[in-house]
């Protein structure tokens, strides 16, 4: 495991160097399957595209379904299929970035494979990690999967519209996140009610 991570780190550093040379900011967007990563992108890409030239790299085990969804937002998109692999690594992102015109981009958002565990361990050369946690997953997830929340600069609490139908304790989740990562920025969003999306866009623009 140490060797694999060491090799990955080398390629991640090369990616980061290349992205810096080309002035491209890269966000590694992580979270469980179904937390709403692709929906969040669908609802915010056009807003971001007013200010920045954005592209998306989609990671999935199989299918190009998410890439097809992103394509409708009229931004360049590359699909990576991991053929069963449960996370993206730096080499996969390096290959995907080769089919993007970096000269013409300001921002790449990489949607990682849906998984709260190993995506957090594999640096892909990003500038910033973000994690989406949806209300239906339960408020205990930060304490059960602390690494991904420790690594992420921002936690998007998505599906906030579903709060009345669940026993999700927002206060508890916020307190646990603050214990794991005191500096983490918490943004509450609903992609169905279209709330909090400006906060997410502004966070990106401020950290860009
Ligand atoms: N109620 C509700 N459903 C949402 C929200 N965001 C996404 N969804 C739904 O959650 C499901 C999974 O979303 P998707 O974006 O594919 O998740 P991903 O696997 O993380 O990319 C879809 O049926 C979405 O319509 C939200 O804010 N509220
Ligand atoms: Mg998705
Ligand atoms: Zn994995």
Short mmCIF file of C-alpha atoms and ligand atoms in Angstrom, two decimals:
data_model
loop_
_atom_site.label_atom_id
_atom_site.label_comp_id
_atom_site.label_asym_id
_atom_site.label_seq_id
_atom_site.Cartn_x
_atom_site.Cartn_y
_atom_site.Cartn_z
CA UNK A 1 0.00 0.00 0.00
CA UNK A 2 2.84 2.38 0.88
CA UNK A 3 4.53 1.69 -2.48
CA UNK A 4 1.33 2.22 -4.43
CA UNK A 5 0.65 5.49 -2.65
CA UNK A 6 4.27 6.62 -3.13
CA UNK A 7 4.10 5.99 -6.88
CA UNK A 8 0.73 7.75 -7.02
CA UNK A 9 2.11 10.76 -5.17
CA UNK A 10 4.87 11.16 -7.78
CA UNK A 11 2.40 11.29 -10.67
CA UNK A 12 0.07 13.54 -8.65
CA UNK A 13 2.92 16.03 -8.17
CA UNK A 14 3.61 15.96 -11.92
CA UNK A 15 -0.08 16.61 -12.59
CA UNK A 16 -0.10 19.50 -10.12
CA UNK A 17 3.00 21.00 -11.73
CA UNK A 18 1.44 20.75 -15.20
CA UNK A 19 -1.87 22.25 -14.01
CA UNK A 20 0.02 25.14 -12.35
CA UNK A 21 2.02 25.81 -15.50
CA UNK A 22 -1.20 25.96 -17.48
CA UNK A 23 -2.96 28.04 -14.79
CA UNK A 24 -5.69 25.46 -14.28
CA UNK A 25 -7.27 25.02 -10.84
CA UNK A 26 -8.40 21.48 -10.08
CA UNK A 27 -11.08 20.32 -7.63
CA UNK A 28 -11.40 16.66 -6.61
CA UNK A 29 -15.13 16.17 -5.88
CA UNK A 30 -15.78 13.13 -3.72
CA UNK A 31 -18.70 11.53 -1.88
CA UNK A 32 -20.90 8.43 -1.70
CA UNK A 33 -22.72 7.03 -4.73
CA UNK A 34 -25.95 8.98 -5.05
CA UNK A 35 -24.97 11.87 -2.77
CA UNK A 36 -25.63 14.25 -5.67
CA UNK A 37 -22.17 15.01 -7.09
CA UNK A 38 -23.28 15.00 -10.72
CA UNK A 39 -26.50 16.88 -9.95
CA UNK A 40 -24.52 19.57 -8.10
CA UNK A 41 -22.35 19.95 -11.20
CA UNK A 42 -25.36 20.01 -13.52
CA UNK A 43 -26.94 22.80 -11.46
CA UNK A 44 -23.81 24.95 -11.13
CA UNK A 45 -21.71 24.52 -14.27
CA UNK A 46 -23.54 27.15 -16.31
CA UNK A 47 -23.20 29.65 -13.45
CA UNK A 48 -19.48 28.92 -13.10
CA UNK A 49 -19.03 29.06 -16.87
CA UNK A 50 -20.07 32.73 -16.80
CA UNK A 51 -16.87 33.49 -14.91
CA UNK A 52 -14.48 30.62 -15.69
CA UNK A 53 -13.65 28.24 -18.49
CA UNK A 54 -14.58 24.92 -16.90
CA UNK A 55 -14.14 21.26 -17.85
CA UNK A 56 -15.17 18.10 -16.02
CA UNK A 57 -13.50 14.72 -15.64
CA UNK A 58 -16.01 12.03 -14.69
CA UNK A 59 -14.90 8.90 -12.84
CA UNK A 60 -17.14 5.85 -12.76
CA UNK A 61 -16.65 2.11 -12.64
CA UNK A 62 -18.70 1.60 -15.79
CA UNK A 63 -20.83 3.61 -18.28
CA UNK A 64 -20.57 7.16 -19.60
CA UNK A 65 -23.88 8.22 -18.08
CA UNK A 66 -22.53 11.03 -15.92
CA UNK A 67 -20.40 12.35 -18.80
CA UNK A 68 -23.52 12.40 -20.97
CA UNK A 69 -25.34 14.41 -18.29
CA UNK A 70 -22.46 16.89 -18.08
CA UNK A 71 -22.19 17.17 -21.86
CA UNK A 72 -25.69 18.68 -21.91
CA UNK A 73 -24.30 21.57 -19.85
CA UNK A 74 -22.07 22.42 -22.84
CA UNK A 75 -18.78 22.05 -21.04
CA UNK A 76 -15.91 19.80 -22.16
CA UNK A 77 -16.07 16.46 -20.36
CA UNK A 78 -13.92 13.32 -20.28
CA UNK A 79 -15.15 10.01 -18.87
CA UNK A 80 -12.79 7.68 -17.04
CA UNK A 81 -14.01 4.10 -16.53
CA UNK A 82 -12.12 2.32 -13.78
CA UNK A 83 -13.57 -1.09 -14.81
CA UNK A 84 -14.47 -1.92 -11.23
CA UNK A 85 -11.79 0.20 -9.52
CA UNK A 86 -13.17 2.02 -6.51
CA UNK A 87 -11.24 5.32 -6.80
CA UNK A 88 -9.42 7.51 -9.31
CA UNK A 89 -5.65 7.68 -9.19
CA UNK A 90 -3.23 10.28 -10.51
CA UNK A 91 -2.32 8.27 -13.63
CA UNK A 92 -5.99 8.06 -14.68
CA UNK A 93 -6.44 11.81 -14.27
CA UNK A 94 -3.19 12.44 -16.15
CA UNK A 95 -4.47 10.44 -19.13
CA UNK A 96 -7.88 12.12 -19.02
CA UNK A 97 -6.30 15.59 -18.88
CA UNK A 98 -4.36 14.78 -22.07
CA UNK A 99 -7.62 14.92 -24.00
CA UNK A 100 -8.48 18.40 -22.65
CA UNK A 101 -7.06 21.64 -23.98
CA UNK A 102 -5.46 22.95 -20.78
CA UNK A 103 -4.44 26.21 -22.46
CA UNK A 104 -8.09 27.11 -22.77
CA UNK A 105 -9.19 26.18 -19.24
CA UNK A 106 -9.32 27.85 -15.81
CA UNK A 107 -10.94 25.08 -13.78
CA UNK A 108 -11.28 21.30 -13.94
CA UNK A 109 -13.70 19.55 -11.60
CA UNK A 110 -12.96 15.85 -11.21
CA UNK A 111 -15.97 13.82 -10.05
CA UNK A 112 -14.40 10.88 -8.26
CA UNK A 113 -15.84 7.36 -8.02
CA UNK A 114 -18.67 7.28 -5.47
CA UNK A 115 -16.98 6.03 -2.30
CA UNK A 116 -16.19 7.59 1.11
CA UNK A 117 -13.02 5.56 1.65
CA UNK A 118 -10.10 5.34 -0.77
CA UNK A 119 -10.67 8.41 -2.97
CA UNK A 120 -9.47 10.34 0.09
CA UNK A 121 -6.16 8.45 0.03
CA UNK A 122 -5.33 9.00 -3.63
CA UNK A 123 -4.07 12.46 -4.51
CA UNK A 124 -4.82 13.11 -8.19
CA UNK A 125 -2.90 16.39 -8.36
CA UNK A 126 -5.81 18.57 -7.29
CA UNK A 127 -5.60 21.95 -5.57
CA UNK A 128 -8.60 21.28 -3.38
CA UNK A 129 -10.71 18.34 -2.24
CA UNK A 130 -14.47 18.70 -1.74
CA UNK A 131 -16.86 16.12 -0.29
CA UNK A 132 -20.61 15.86 -0.81
CA UNK A 133 -22.55 14.30 2.08
CA UNK A 134 -26.28 13.91 1.53
CA UNK A 135 -28.88 13.99 4.27
CA UNK A 136 -30.17 10.50 3.48
CA UNK A 137 -26.76 8.95 4.29
CA UNK A 138 -27.14 9.73 8.00
CA UNK A 139 -25.38 12.16 10.31
CA UNK A 140 -22.94 9.52 11.59
CA UNK A 141 -20.88 9.39 8.40
CA UNK A 142 -18.29 12.06 9.30
CA UNK A 143 -17.25 10.12 12.42
CA UNK A 144 -17.29 6.78 10.58
CA UNK A 145 -15.28 7.99 7.57
CA UNK A 146 -13.16 10.76 9.10
CA UNK A 147 -10.30 10.84 6.56
CA UNK A 148 -12.34 12.16 3.65
CA UNK A 149 -13.70 14.97 5.84
CA UNK A 150 -10.25 15.70 7.26
CA UNK A 151 -8.83 16.01 3.73
CA UNK A 152 -11.62 18.14 2.28
CA UNK A 153 -11.60 21.93 2.40
CA UNK A 154 -15.37 21.96 2.02
CA UNK A 155 -18.24 19.64 2.90
CA UNK A 156 -21.41 20.11 0.89
CA UNK A 157 -24.44 18.93 2.89
CA UNK A 158 -26.72 18.13 -0.03
CA UNK A 159 -30.42 17.16 -0.14
CA UNK A 160 -31.10 19.56 2.71
CA UNK A 161 -34.70 19.59 1.39
CA UNK A 162 -35.08 16.05 2.78
CA UNK A 163 -34.33 17.02 6.40
CA UNK A 164 -38.03 16.91 7.45
CA UNK A 165 -38.29 13.28 6.30
CA UNK A 166 -35.20 11.92 8.07
CA UNK A 167 -33.68 11.78 11.54
CA UNK A 168 -30.54 13.57 10.32
CA UNK A 169 -29.30 15.81 13.13
CA UNK A 170 -27.75 18.87 11.51
CA UNK A 171 -26.30 20.21 14.76
CA UNK A 172 -24.62 16.87 15.47
CA UNK A 173 -23.20 16.60 11.94
CA UNK A 174 -21.83 20.15 12.12
CA UNK A 175 -20.29 19.48 15.53
CA UNK A 176 -18.70 16.22 14.35
CA UNK A 177 -17.31 17.87 11.22
CA UNK A 178 -15.83 20.65 13.36
CA UNK A 179 -14.20 18.07 15.64
CA UNK A 180 -12.66 16.17 12.71
CA UNK A 181 -11.62 19.26 10.75
CA UNK A 182 -12.05 22.62 12.51
CA UNK A 183 -11.35 24.66 9.34
CA UNK A 184 -13.75 22.79 7.07
CA UNK A 185 -16.27 25.01 5.30
CA UNK A 186 -19.81 23.61 5.47
CA UNK A 187 -22.28 24.49 2.73
CA UNK A 188 -25.90 23.35 2.83
CA UNK A 189 -27.44 22.75 -0.59
CA UNK A 190 -30.55 21.44 -2.22
CA UNK A 191 -30.23 20.66 -5.89
CA UNK A 192 -33.98 20.17 -6.18
CA UNK A 193 -35.00 23.42 -4.40
CA UNK A 194 -31.94 25.17 -5.86
CA UNK A 195 -30.72 26.52 -2.52
CA UNK A 196 -27.13 27.06 -1.43
CA UNK A 197 -25.82 26.75 -4.96
CA UNK A 198 -24.50 30.33 -4.98
CA UNK A 199 -22.59 29.57 -1.77
CA UNK A 200 -20.91 26.62 -3.52
CA UNK A 201 -20.06 28.71 -6.60
CA UNK A 202 -18.75 31.55 -4.43
CA UNK A 203 -16.61 29.15 -2.43
CA UNK A 204 -14.99 27.98 -5.67
CA UNK A 205 -14.49 31.53 -6.94
CA UNK A 206 -12.99 32.64 -3.60
CA UNK A 207 -10.52 29.74 -3.49
CA UNK A 208 -9.70 29.83 -7.17
N1 LIG B 1 -34.19 15.47 -2.92
C1 LIG B 1 -33.01 15.69 -3.50
N2 LIG B 1 -32.52 14.81 -4.39
C2 LIG B 1 -31.31 15.07 -4.95
C3 LIG B 1 -30.56 16.23 -4.63
N3 LIG B 1 -29.41 16.20 -5.32
C4 LIG B 1 -29.44 15.07 -6.06
N4 LIG B 1 -30.58 14.39 -5.84
C5 LIG B 1 -30.97 13.09 -6.45
O1 LIG B 1 -30.10 12.08 -5.96
C6 LIG B 1 -29.90 11.07 -6.95
C7 LIG B 1 -28.42 10.84 -7.17
O2 LIG B 1 -27.83 12.01 -7.72
P1 LIG B 1 -26.48 12.00 -8.56
O3 LIG B 1 -26.17 13.41 -8.88
O4 LIG B 1 -26.55 11.04 -9.69
O5 LIG B 1 -25.45 11.45 -7.47
P2 LIG B 1 -23.90 11.02 -7.61
O6 LIG B 1 -23.91 9.54 -7.68
O7 LIG B 1 -23.25 11.52 -6.36
O8 LIG B 1 -23.36 11.69 -8.84
C8 LIG B 1 -30.62 11.56 -8.20
O9 LIG B 1 -31.87 10.92 -8.28
C9 LIG B 1 -30.78 13.05 -7.95
O10 LIG B 1 -31.88 13.61 -8.62
C10 LIG B 1 -31.11 17.16 -3.67
O11 LIG B 1 -30.53 18.18 -3.31
N5 LIG B 1 -32.33 16.82 -3.14
MG1 LIG B 2 -22.26 10.92 -10.44
ZN1 LIG B 3 -10.39 2.36 -4.07
#
